[in-house]
Amino acid sequence: MTDTIETAEARYVTDSLIAEDIDAYLVQHEHKTMLRFITCGSVDDGKSTLIGRLLYDSKMIFEDQLDALTADSKKVGTQGQEIDFALLVDGLAAEREQGITIDVAYRFFNTEKRKFIVADCPGHEQYTRNMVTGASTADLAVILIDARKGVLVQTRRHSYLCHLIGIKNIVLAVNKMDLVDYDQAVFDGIVKDYAEFARSIGIESFTAMPISGFKGDNITTASANTPWYKGPTLVEHLETVEVLSSVDADKPLRLPVQWVNRPNLDFRGFSGLIATGSVKPGDKIRVLPSGKTSAITRVVTYDGDLDEAVAGQSVTVCFEDEIDCSRGSVISVADNPPQTADQFESTIVWLADEALIPGRAYWLKLGTQQVSATVAEPKYTVNVNTMEHMAAKTLDLNAIGVAELTTDKQVVFEPYADNRTLGGFILIDKMTNATVAAGMLNFSLRRSQNVHWQAVDIDRKQHAGLKNQKPAVLWFTGLSGSGKSTIANMVEKKLHRMNRHTFLLDGDNVRHGLNKDLGFTEADRIENIRRVGEVSKLMTDAGLIVITAFISPFQADREMVRAMLPEGEFIEVFIDTPLKVAEARDVKGLYKKARSGELKNFTGIDSPYEAPRNPEVRIDTTVISPEEAAELIVNTLLGDA
């Protein structure tokens, strides 16, 4: 690496300490603060070029890389015979071919005063989800504007997302000033336009600067081409702005437990990354959601015990008392703990090609906590161009909406505005394990705090004991015409003759009363199954054996019901009948109507059926009779199979 790189506009010199005392330099380097920032804005605003310039001017390029960059610039660059700095960042073949950024590119560099991780975010609207990923951990955002074009739609979109995600430090970098002859009037006009928009979405302040990523103006040293600009250069600002970890260190302790560290019988500690606050031996702490209290005896790291640890450090802490604490628990100061709740208002950025299905159960990951969650129909979506609130039934790719969210158990949280770790979450599809959304918890719903479980003297165990049976749900699933209702009815008759206490919930019968308000859209089908699941759970609490006969076409929804019940009480019975056979029976004439288009969203025709992967019982109706099937199911239930 060269010690000094000179351009027409900038001369950047490394710290002389590196040559005088390498050990002292390394110690100094080790204790530098880290700033994470992103570059964003519209297409061709020069984000990749700016990062390339920062890497170039901070001497993070080896000579062989520089040679390759020079050769690539001539071959696929966009700057004629001059160096195309964007090629240092745009690594995908598709990015180089199109001259755009598609995926988020992370780069590391450092200066004399600070270390940096920068995320180069794509400008195209279709890659907004990639931009959200990069912004989620950033302390600062550099929003670039092409001086020739001014404030564009993507400028507004990315600014809104940065504000939504909680980035407080925003740099408005008016780029390509060399292409407008460094005209101050152009710069001032863009800053004025952006300031009006920024105020409308709640951005309180930002730092504006005229730059040229390609020429190097105001990147590392003040440019002679902009004598009218008296502010800091970009690097000077990045080196001095307050980082998020220093702000978080002043907040109350929040330590999400990642794992219980038990290397031997003599040591038990709780490991995780301190989200906010600080911790030291002797501190009184509270573990949530259990609420148990204790005191810290040790703060342990790989390099030895610490007198104190602060936000941003990964540590293992030991307690004075043996109290319950496991992965997903949150360690906090005893007198100022976070909240717990299971219903929230949330802001959601949808990241998947498949739209949100209201009522569908997703995995929600919040810090180290993972629970099952459902999202209600959105209250509204936000048009980021006009800030208008628009009515919506669902959320499509890149949509931003506000919706109520319910988890299957209490989670420890704080509003996202106060704590990113305990307020920011992702949603994961239970079937594919794909991340489908990122979100922010705004506040808990009052009804979740006002509704409590009422203690009762006669519990489910006593109800079952009185009936001399183990409660269970026999969940029959299969295509229409597969024989679910017929076999379920036979099973109930057999159990009745054996003096078992049962109740049969049939799909058609339930839709005459409890679910008469529901149709057959995917969302309504999910709600239909959720309600039946809740009713089934109440019936098992009463000690009954519940038999249900529903198509229940979606695996995720059947798993949702399984999760409602104690382990072993949900018995999935797959009535495996081929579509051709089921359609041939067509007792109700439904397939005929579906084929003719009279009946929409019919399972097997224009709506999918997801067969169970590992059902407790599988019945092939092409090889055994309904009577034989009923006998097999009863034997399985009673443990005779």
XYZ file of C-alpha atoms in Angstrom:
641
model
C 0.000 0.000 0.000
C 1.244 3.509 -0.686
C 1.536 5.990 2.193
C 0.224 8.938 0.229
C -2.224 9.145 -2.667
C -2.540 12.400 -4.553
C -5.356 13.493 -6.838
C -6.108 16.789 -8.503
C -8.249 17.797 -5.530
C -7.048 15.928 -2.443
C -3.946 14.892 -0.581
C -4.477 12.461 2.297
C -1.529 11.551 4.582
C -1.439 8.577 6.938
C -0.632 8.828 10.627
C 3.164 9.052 11.076
C 2.835 6.907 14.213
C 2.571 3.819 12.013
C 6.191 4.309 10.982
C 7.526 5.508 14.348
C 5.972 2.978 16.767
C 3.953 0.157 15.236
C 2.970 -1.292 18.646
C 1.604 2.031 19.831
C -0.233 2.426 16.533
C -1.859 -1.007 16.882
C -2.988 -0.216 20.451
C -4.432 3.076 19.248
C -6.139 1.311 16.340
C -7.636 -1.319 18.656
C -9.406 1.342 20.710
C -10.847 3.306 17.820
C -14.626 3.615 17.770
C -16.604 1.936 14.996
C -19.130 3.783 12.851
C -21.579 1.869 10.689
C -23.130 3.894 7.896
C -24.974 3.423 4.620
C -25.034 5.212 1.316
C -28.424 5.438 -0.338
C -30.403 7.459 -2.818
C -31.703 7.083 -6.347
C -30.158 5.162 -9.233
C -26.916 6.652 -10.612
C -26.538 9.193 -7.820
C -22.980 7.924 -7.322
C -23.198 5.792 -4.181
C -20.735 3.104 -5.291
C -18.356 5.706 -6.704
C -18.340 7.558 -3.389
C -17.471 4.421 -1.422
C -14.793 3.539 -3.937
C -13.318 6.996 -3.472
C -13.360 6.585 0.333
C -11.554 3.242 0.032
C -9.064 4.757 -2.406
C -8.346 7.865 -0.351
C -8.045 5.940 2.932
C -5.459 3.670 1.307
C -7.470 0.485 1.665
C -6.403 -0.690 -1.814
C -3.327 -2.809 -2.456
C -1.230 -2.177 -5.544
C -2.464 -5.330 -7.309
C -6.059 -4.265 -6.621
C -5.292 -0.832 -8.028
C -3.830 -2.423 -11.154
C -6.947 -4.595 -11.542
C -9.177 -1.571 -10.965
C -7.348 0.391 -13.642
C -7.704 -2.478 -16.114
C -11.389 -3.062 -15.274
C -12.117 0.665 -15.602
C -10.899 0.605 -19.189
C -12.802 -2.600 -19.932
C -16.201 -2.159 -18.236
C -15.972 1.240 -16.553
C -18.264 4.198 -17.159
C -15.683 6.997 -16.850
C -13.849 6.665 -20.144
C -10.128 6.115 -19.567
C -10.275 7.345 -15.964
C -10.632 5.149 -12.883
C -14.222 4.025 -12.194
C -14.291 3.843 -8.393
C -17.700 2.133 -8.415
C -16.031 -1.080 -9.597
C -14.421 -1.435 -6.163
C -17.888 -2.016 -4.724
C -20.059 -3.401 -7.541
C -18.810 -6.970 -7.517
C -21.688 -8.877 -9.122
C -21.458 -9.480 -12.863
C -24.992 -8.149 -13.310
C -24.029 -4.961 -11.456
C -21.030 -4.351 -13.713
C -23.020 -5.079 -16.857
C -25.827 -2.682 -15.947
C -23.780 -0.142 -14.007
C -26.121 -0.404 -11.019
C -26.048 -1.792 -7.500
C -28.339 -4.783 -6.877
C -27.286 -6.310 -3.568
C -26.028 -4.587 -0.429
C -22.234 -4.430 -0.509
C -20.412 -4.079 2.826
C -16.927 -2.587 2.934
C -14.512 -1.928 5.781
C -12.047 0.944 5.961
C -10.414 3.105 8.612
C -8.879 6.518 9.087
C -6.601 7.883 11.768
C -9.507 8.475 14.158
C -12.129 5.805 13.510
C -13.010 2.463 11.905
C -15.922 2.181 9.503
C -18.281 -0.385 8.023
C -20.191 1.050 5.081
C -23.112 -0.553 3.280
C -23.652 0.426 -0.334
C -27.418 0.128 -0.823
C -29.153 -0.315 -4.195
C -31.138 2.579 -5.594
C -33.791 0.736 -7.620
C -37.233 0.539 -6.005
C -37.391 -3.230 -6.574
C -34.372 -3.640 -4.277
C -35.823 -1.563 -1.411
C -35.776 -4.657 0.803
C -32.009 -4.866 0.330
C -31.702 -1.236 1.414
C -33.696 -1.919 4.602
C -31.286 -4.731 5.448
C -28.300 -2.425 5.183
C -29.944 0.368 7.165
C -31.053 -1.803 10.078
C -27.687 -1.607 11.889
C -26.460 1.794 10.690
C -25.541 4.786 12.875
C -25.578 7.213 9.971
C -26.952 7.522 6.446
C -25.315 9.342 3.541
C -28.165 10.207 1.201
C -26.787 11.131 -2.203
C -28.473 13.437 -4.675
C -27.313 13.996 -8.224
C -26.810 17.763 -8.474
C -28.254 17.677 -12.002
C -31.504 15.942 -10.971
C -32.368 17.157 -7.483
C -34.696 15.378 -5.040
C -36.195 12.249 -6.659
C -38.745 9.613 -5.654
C -36.095 7.213 -4.342
C -34.491 10.050 -2.391
C -37.781 10.444 -0.545
C -38.280 6.693 -0.169
C -34.823 6.075 1.278
C -35.023 9.139 3.531
C -38.352 7.956 4.898
C -36.981 4.445 5.484
C -33.877 5.806 7.231
C -36.064 7.906 9.512
C -38.439 4.989 10.066
C -35.576 2.684 11.016
C -34.324 5.250 13.508
C -31.167 6.648 11.910
C -30.656 10.023 13.580
C -27.522 11.160 11.741
C -28.227 12.021 8.108
C -25.769 13.507 5.625
C -27.261 15.051 2.498
C -24.438 14.679 -0.010
C -25.167 16.690 -3.156
C -22.945 14.746 -5.537
C -21.563 15.393 -9.026
C -21.056 19.086 -8.307
C -18.341 19.019 -10.971
C -21.072 18.483 -13.590
C -22.882 21.718 -12.596
C -19.695 23.837 -12.397
C -19.811 23.836 -8.574
C -22.748 26.256 -8.682
C -23.758 27.312 -5.151
C -27.268 28.232 -6.312
C -27.857 24.661 -7.474
C -26.665 23.317 -4.126
C -28.763 25.760 -2.098
C -31.875 24.976 -4.137
C -31.535 21.233 -3.578
C -30.931 21.696 0.156
C -34.042 23.888 0.410
C -36.215 21.336 -1.419
C -34.912 18.477 0.708
C -35.367 20.433 3.959
C -39.070 20.936 3.193
C -39.543 17.233 2.578
C -37.443 16.235 5.605
C -39.584 18.337 7.942
C -42.748 16.729 6.580
C -41.592 13.227 7.612
C -40.101 14.200 10.965
C -36.379 14.483 10.183
C -35.285 17.181 12.598
C -31.810 17.892 11.264
C -29.299 16.848 8.632
C -25.840 17.873 7.444
C -25.646 19.040 3.820
C -22.401 19.146 1.838
C -21.433 19.607 -1.837
C -19.194 16.794 -3.081
C -17.868 15.005 -6.116
C -17.224 11.343 -5.479
C -15.487 11.014 -8.830
C -13.219 14.075 -8.547
C -12.761 13.905 -4.775
C -14.165 17.315 -3.839
C -14.876 17.682 -0.091
C -14.357 13.977 0.531
C -11.138 14.002 2.552
C -10.007 17.620 2.190
C -11.782 20.896 1.519
C -12.124 21.641 -2.163
C -10.879 24.855 -3.745
C -13.788 24.551 -6.179
C -16.341 25.286 -3.414
C -14.899 28.243 -1.473
C -18.445 29.185 -0.491
C -18.832 25.945 1.521
C -17.504 26.333 5.074
C -18.643 23.005 6.556
C -16.655 19.833 7.256
C -15.499 17.367 4.630
C -17.299 14.046 4.517
C -14.471 12.169 6.257
C -14.166 14.839 8.962
C -17.868 14.521 9.690
C -17.749 10.714 9.721
C -14.800 10.821 12.130
C -16.513 13.087 14.668
C -20.227 12.238 14.613
C -21.546 10.488 17.729
C -21.964 6.728 17.275
C -25.014 4.800 18.408
C -23.119 2.676 20.954
C -22.092 5.751 22.940
C -25.722 6.877 23.117
C -26.892 3.386 24.085
C -24.333 3.207 26.890
C -26.233 5.915 28.791
C -29.499 3.953 28.766
C -30.635 1.326 31.337
C -29.093 -2.150 31.066
C -30.668 -4.469 28.504
C -28.804 -7.741 27.874
C -30.681 -10.300 25.728
C -29.416 -13.769 26.644
C -28.081 -15.635 23.634
C -27.031 -18.814 25.408
C -26.392 -20.324 28.822
C -22.647 -20.868 29.193
C -22.042 -24.062 31.197
C -18.562 -25.426 30.335
C -18.339 -27.415 33.581
C -20.164 -28.096 36.844
C -18.477 -25.171 38.588
C -19.468 -22.423 36.159
C -22.834 -21.121 34.983
C -23.044 -17.860 33.097
C -25.368 -16.090 30.700
C -23.892 -14.821 27.454
C -25.038 -12.128 25.069
C -24.403 -8.752 23.485
C -25.227 -5.774 25.696
C -27.881 -3.832 23.785
C -27.961 -0.769 26.054
C -26.513 0.376 29.350
C -23.634 -1.059 31.327
C -23.085 -3.867 33.834
C -20.548 -4.474 36.596
C -20.187 -6.821 39.576
C -22.562 -5.906 42.390
C -25.325 -4.534 40.122
C -28.860 -5.550 41.085
C -30.588 -7.103 38.089
C -33.970 -8.464 37.036
C -34.501 -11.292 34.535
C -37.529 -11.032 32.275
C -40.087 -12.338 31.538
C -39.874 -14.301 34.834
C -39.254 -11.148 36.897
C -36.741 -12.907 39.191
C -34.053 -10.714 40.745
C -30.418 -11.258 41.708
C -27.048 -9.509 41.600
C -24.071 -9.727 39.231
C -21.011 -11.466 40.669
C -18.762 -11.552 37.588
C -18.529 -10.063 34.104
C -16.523 -12.583 32.078
C -14.866 -12.346 28.660
C -12.394 -14.484 26.741
C -9.604 -12.150 27.837
C -10.594 -12.235 31.517
C -13.027 -10.606 33.935
C -14.032 -6.968 33.477
C -14.726 -4.315 36.088
C -17.466 -2.996 33.804
C -18.903 -3.734 30.355
C -20.939 -1.365 28.193
C -23.324 -1.426 25.233
C -21.827 -3.121 22.189
C -19.707 -5.610 24.152
C -20.324 -9.363 24.203
C -19.960 -10.748 27.716
C -20.938 -13.571 30.025
C -22.423 -12.561 33.386
C -22.793 -14.671 36.520
C -25.533 -14.324 39.127
C -25.430 -14.407 42.888
C -28.536 -16.625 43.001
C -29.666 -19.707 41.081
C -32.625 -18.211 39.197
C -34.319 -19.227 35.970
C -32.646 -17.620 32.946
C -32.346 -19.059 29.443
C -31.978 -18.067 25.789
C -34.530 -15.382 25.005
C -34.546 -13.967 28.530
C -33.519 -10.333 28.986
C -31.307 -9.194 31.859
C -32.087 -5.631 32.968
C -31.464 -3.305 35.884
C -33.707 -4.357 38.773
C -35.482 -1.014 39.241
C -36.071 -0.095 35.592
C -37.039 -3.188 33.566
C -38.482 -3.222 30.016
C -42.113 -4.129 29.319
C -43.689 -7.463 28.445
C -46.757 -7.848 26.218
C -48.286 -10.033 23.512
C -50.221 -7.509 21.407
C -48.697 -4.531 19.649
C -49.088 -1.846 17.052
C -46.235 -2.323 14.613
C -44.821 -0.780 11.470
C -43.912 -3.445 8.914
C -41.779 -3.322 5.774
C -42.774 -6.300 3.626
C -39.772 -7.963 1.969
C -41.235 -11.028 0.239
C -42.637 -11.517 -3.259
C -45.627 -13.325 -1.707
C -47.996 -10.880 -0.032
C -48.764 -10.852 3.686
C -51.598 -13.200 4.625
C -53.429 -11.655 7.606
C -53.961 -14.269 10.313
C -51.195 -16.577 9.012
C -48.758 -17.618 11.749
C -45.154 -16.528 11.191
C -42.076 -16.867 13.363
C -41.230 -13.532 14.964
C -37.597 -13.009 15.953
C -37.018 -10.149 18.401
C -33.459 -10.001 19.678
C -32.818 -13.524 20.943
C -36.534 -14.240 21.438
C -38.478 -16.318 18.909
C -42.248 -16.740 19.132
C -45.167 -17.449 16.846
C -47.010 -14.328 15.689
C -49.940 -13.313 13.517
C -50.483 -9.998 11.754
C -53.947 -8.494 11.423
C -55.206 -6.791 8.290
C -53.197 -3.544 7.973
C -54.696 -0.345 9.326
C -53.079 1.446 6.403
C -50.029 1.550 4.148
C -47.807 4.595 3.614
C -47.302 6.162 0.195
C -43.701 7.308 0.659
C -43.985 9.804 -2.187
C -46.911 11.727 -0.679
C -46.884 10.414 2.930
C -50.564 9.608 2.386
C -52.115 6.825 4.463
C -53.866 4.375 2.149
C -56.338 1.593 2.914
C -55.033 -1.933 2.277
C -56.070 -5.553 2.800
C -52.517 -6.879 2.773
C -48.877 -5.863 2.248
C -47.096 -6.485 -1.048
C -43.372 -6.444 -1.829
C -41.678 -3.258 -0.494
C -44.931 -1.997 1.046
C -44.752 -0.167 4.371
C -47.783 -0.517 6.603
C -49.060 -0.231 10.144
C -50.808 -3.283 11.579
C -51.643 -4.949 14.870
C -49.501 -7.936 15.732
C -50.207 -10.722 18.239
C -47.686 -13.200 19.653
C -48.519 -16.563 21.188
C -46.699 -15.658 24.404
C -45.461 -12.572 26.199
C -42.261 -11.064 24.821
C -39.868 -8.607 26.423
C -39.776 -5.402 24.393
C -39.282 -1.665 24.269
C -40.583 0.697 21.571
C -38.242 0.738 18.603
C -37.673 4.478 19.024
C -36.055 3.710 22.403
C -34.303 0.433 21.688
C -33.573 -1.095 18.284
C -32.697 -4.503 19.716
C -35.876 -4.945 21.771
C -38.108 -3.059 19.341
C -36.985 -4.305 15.936
C -38.114 -7.688 14.648
C -38.224 -9.875 11.573
C -40.967 -12.222 10.433
C -40.014 -15.660 9.086
C -42.193 -17.937 6.979
C -42.674 -21.166 8.929
C -42.690 -23.323 5.812
C -39.732 -21.921 3.883
C -37.734 -20.263 6.690
C -37.450 -17.198 4.436
C -37.424 -13.757 6.057
C -40.584 -12.082 4.769
C -40.694 -8.803 6.702
C -38.820 -6.429 8.967
C -40.732 -4.446 11.527
C -40.740 -2.077 14.445
C -42.853 -2.335 17.583
C -44.427 1.057 18.254
C -46.257 0.296 21.510
C -48.172 -2.463 23.246
C -51.957 -2.446 23.008
C -53.727 -1.542 26.194
C -56.059 -4.517 25.922
C -53.042 -6.835 26.155
C -52.223 -5.311 29.534
C -55.799 -5.313 30.815
C -56.603 -8.937 29.970
C -55.146 -11.492 32.374
C -55.588 -15.212 32.879
C -58.131 -15.873 35.613
C -56.987 -18.481 38.106
C -59.466 -21.384 38.455
C -59.655 -24.159 41.028
C -60.696 -26.925 38.636
C -58.070 -27.294 35.926
C -57.861 -29.360 32.718
C -56.207 -32.274 34.531
C -59.151 -32.591 36.915
C -61.653 -32.311 34.057
C -59.904 -35.152 32.242
C -59.654 -37.216 35.423
C -63.392 -36.985 35.982
C -63.902 -38.406 32.487
C -61.173 -41.009 32.957
C -59.495 -40.161 29.665
C -56.650 -38.183 28.150
C -57.877 -35.176 26.137
C -56.785 -34.950 22.514
C -57.599 -33.386 19.161
C -57.958 -35.763 16.218
C -57.389 -33.365 13.331
C -58.682 -34.864 10.069
C -57.308 -33.154 6.960
C -57.675 -33.965 3.278
C -59.298 -32.897 0.032
C -63.013 -32.324 -0.309
C -64.541 -35.749 -1.000
C -61.651 -37.633 0.579
C -63.927 -39.157 3.217
C -62.922 -37.055 6.260
C -66.414 -36.535 7.634
C -67.450 -40.144 7.038
C -64.438 -41.605 8.854
C -64.555 -38.959 11.617
C -68.198 -39.841 12.281
C -67.305 -43.556 12.519
C -64.459 -42.783 14.934
C -66.785 -40.838 17.212
C -69.343 -43.678 17.220
C -66.655 -46.195 18.176
C -65.384 -43.969 21.000
C -68.934 -43.327 22.189
C -69.541 -47.079 22.481
C -66.383 -47.219 24.601
C -67.835 -44.561 26.961
C -65.377 -41.904 25.836
C -66.421 -38.268 26.056
C -66.106 -36.726 22.587
C -67.252 -33.867 20.408
C -67.165 -33.711 16.613
C -66.463 -30.379 14.889
C -67.265 -30.668 11.193
C -66.164 -28.048 8.676
C -69.563 -27.479 7.111
C -71.390 -27.413 10.444
C -69.038 -24.832 11.965
C -69.622 -22.480 9.024
C -73.346 -22.390 9.845
C -72.674 -20.603 13.130
C -69.260 -19.804 14.594
C -67.673 -19.033 11.224
C -70.676 -17.975 9.158
C -69.038 -14.583 8.528
C -66.028 -16.117 6.759
C -65.583 -16.777 3.058
C -63.094 -19.012 1.268
C -60.230 -16.637 0.527
C -56.829 -17.666 1.848
C -57.105 -15.176 4.726
C -60.617 -16.387 5.631
C -59.516 -20.028 5.538
C -56.722 -19.205 7.996
C -59.120 -17.420 10.349
C -61.544 -20.343 10.041
C -58.858 -22.755 11.249
C -57.634 -20.408 13.970
C -61.120 -20.158 15.487
C -61.628 -23.909 15.311
C -58.239 -24.393 16.956
C -59.176 -22.090 19.833
C -62.513 -23.881 20.309
C -60.759 -27.259 20.214
C -58.311 -26.083 22.872
C -61.159 -25.003 25.157
C -62.812 -28.389 24.669
C -59.621 -30.248 25.562
C -59.381 -28.029 28.653
C -62.768 -29.524 29.530
C -61.235 -33.002 29.183
C -62.892 -33.944 25.881
C -61.571 -35.867 22.896
C -62.205 -33.467 20.012
C -62.620 -34.758 16.459
C -62.359 -32.208 13.659
C -62.954 -32.699 9.935
C -61.610 -29.762 7.900
C -59.829 -29.538 4.581
C -57.350 -27.206 6.370
C -55.193 -27.000 3.239
C -52.195 -25.100 4.643
C -49.440 -26.775 6.637
C -48.641 -23.569 8.558
C -52.220 -23.313 9.833
C -52.321 -26.904 11.042
C -49.015 -26.287 12.812
C -50.578 -23.181 14.365
C -53.264 -25.351 15.977
C -50.685 -27.935 17.052
C -48.763 -25.161 18.834
C -51.896 -24.196 20.807
C -52.070 -27.582 22.517
C -49.835 -29.407 25.003
C -47.346 -31.758 23.381
C -48.898 -35.060 22.314
C -52.512 -33.851 22.298
C -52.652 -32.922 18.603
C -53.003 -35.980 16.368
C -52.935 -35.168 12.664
C -54.926 -37.648 10.571
C -54.219 -37.308 6.858
C -57.016 -38.772 4.739
C -54.837 -39.330 1.697
C -57.158 -39.566 -1.290
C -55.895 -38.682 -4.798
C -57.592 -35.699 -6.433
C -58.889 -37.917 -9.249
C -60.612 -40.238 -6.769
C -62.025 -37.399 -4.657
C -63.361 -35.649 -7.746
C -64.961 -38.845 -9.005
C -66.961 -39.086 -5.769
C -68.011 -35.386 -5.831
C -71.074 -36.048 -3.693
C -71.901 -32.346 -3.363
C -71.090 -31.410 -6.979
C -68.428 -28.955 -5.815
C -65.667 -30.056 -8.166
C -67.982 -29.683 -11.135
C -68.805 -26.101 -10.113
C -65.120 -25.342 -9.519
C -64.148 -26.696 -12.935
C -66.800 -24.552 -14.612
C -65.651 -21.432 -12.756
C -68.807 -21.083 -10.654
C -66.897 -21.819 -7.421
C -63.722 -19.840 -6.798
C -60.794 -20.680 -4.477
C -61.689 -24.362 -4.356
C -58.962 -26.571 -2.891
C -57.378 -28.857 -5.474
C -58.619 -26.838 -8.430
C -57.619 -23.167 -8.127
C -56.367 -23.199 -4.539
C -53.488 -25.416 -3.351
C -53.530 -28.238 -0.815
C -50.335 -28.756 1.203
C -50.203 -32.401 2.247
C -48.941 -33.155 5.786
C -45.259 -34.006 5.952
C -45.282 -36.235 9.031
C -48.856 -36.929 10.148
C -49.423 -39.150 13.156
C -51.863 -41.209 11.057
C -52.047 -41.566 7.287
C -55.106 -43.209 5.755
C -54.956 -44.319 2.127
C -58.620 -44.609 1.222
C -57.770 -46.401 -2.016
C -56.568 -49.478 -0.105
C -58.605 -49.607 3.144
C -62.288 -49.128 3.907
C -63.701 -46.340 6.118
C -64.449 -48.945 8.823
C -60.859 -50.183 8.808
C -59.580 -46.609 8.849
C -61.731 -45.736 11.874
C -60.457 -48.817 13.745
C -56.832 -47.856 13.024
C -57.371 -44.279 14.228
C -59.068 -45.357 17.466
C -56.283 -47.824 18.192
C -53.678 -45.109 17.599
C -55.528 -42.715 19.912
C -55.826 -45.241 22.723
C -52.294 -46.538 22.309
C -53.174 -49.982 20.939
C -51.602 -49.479 17.499
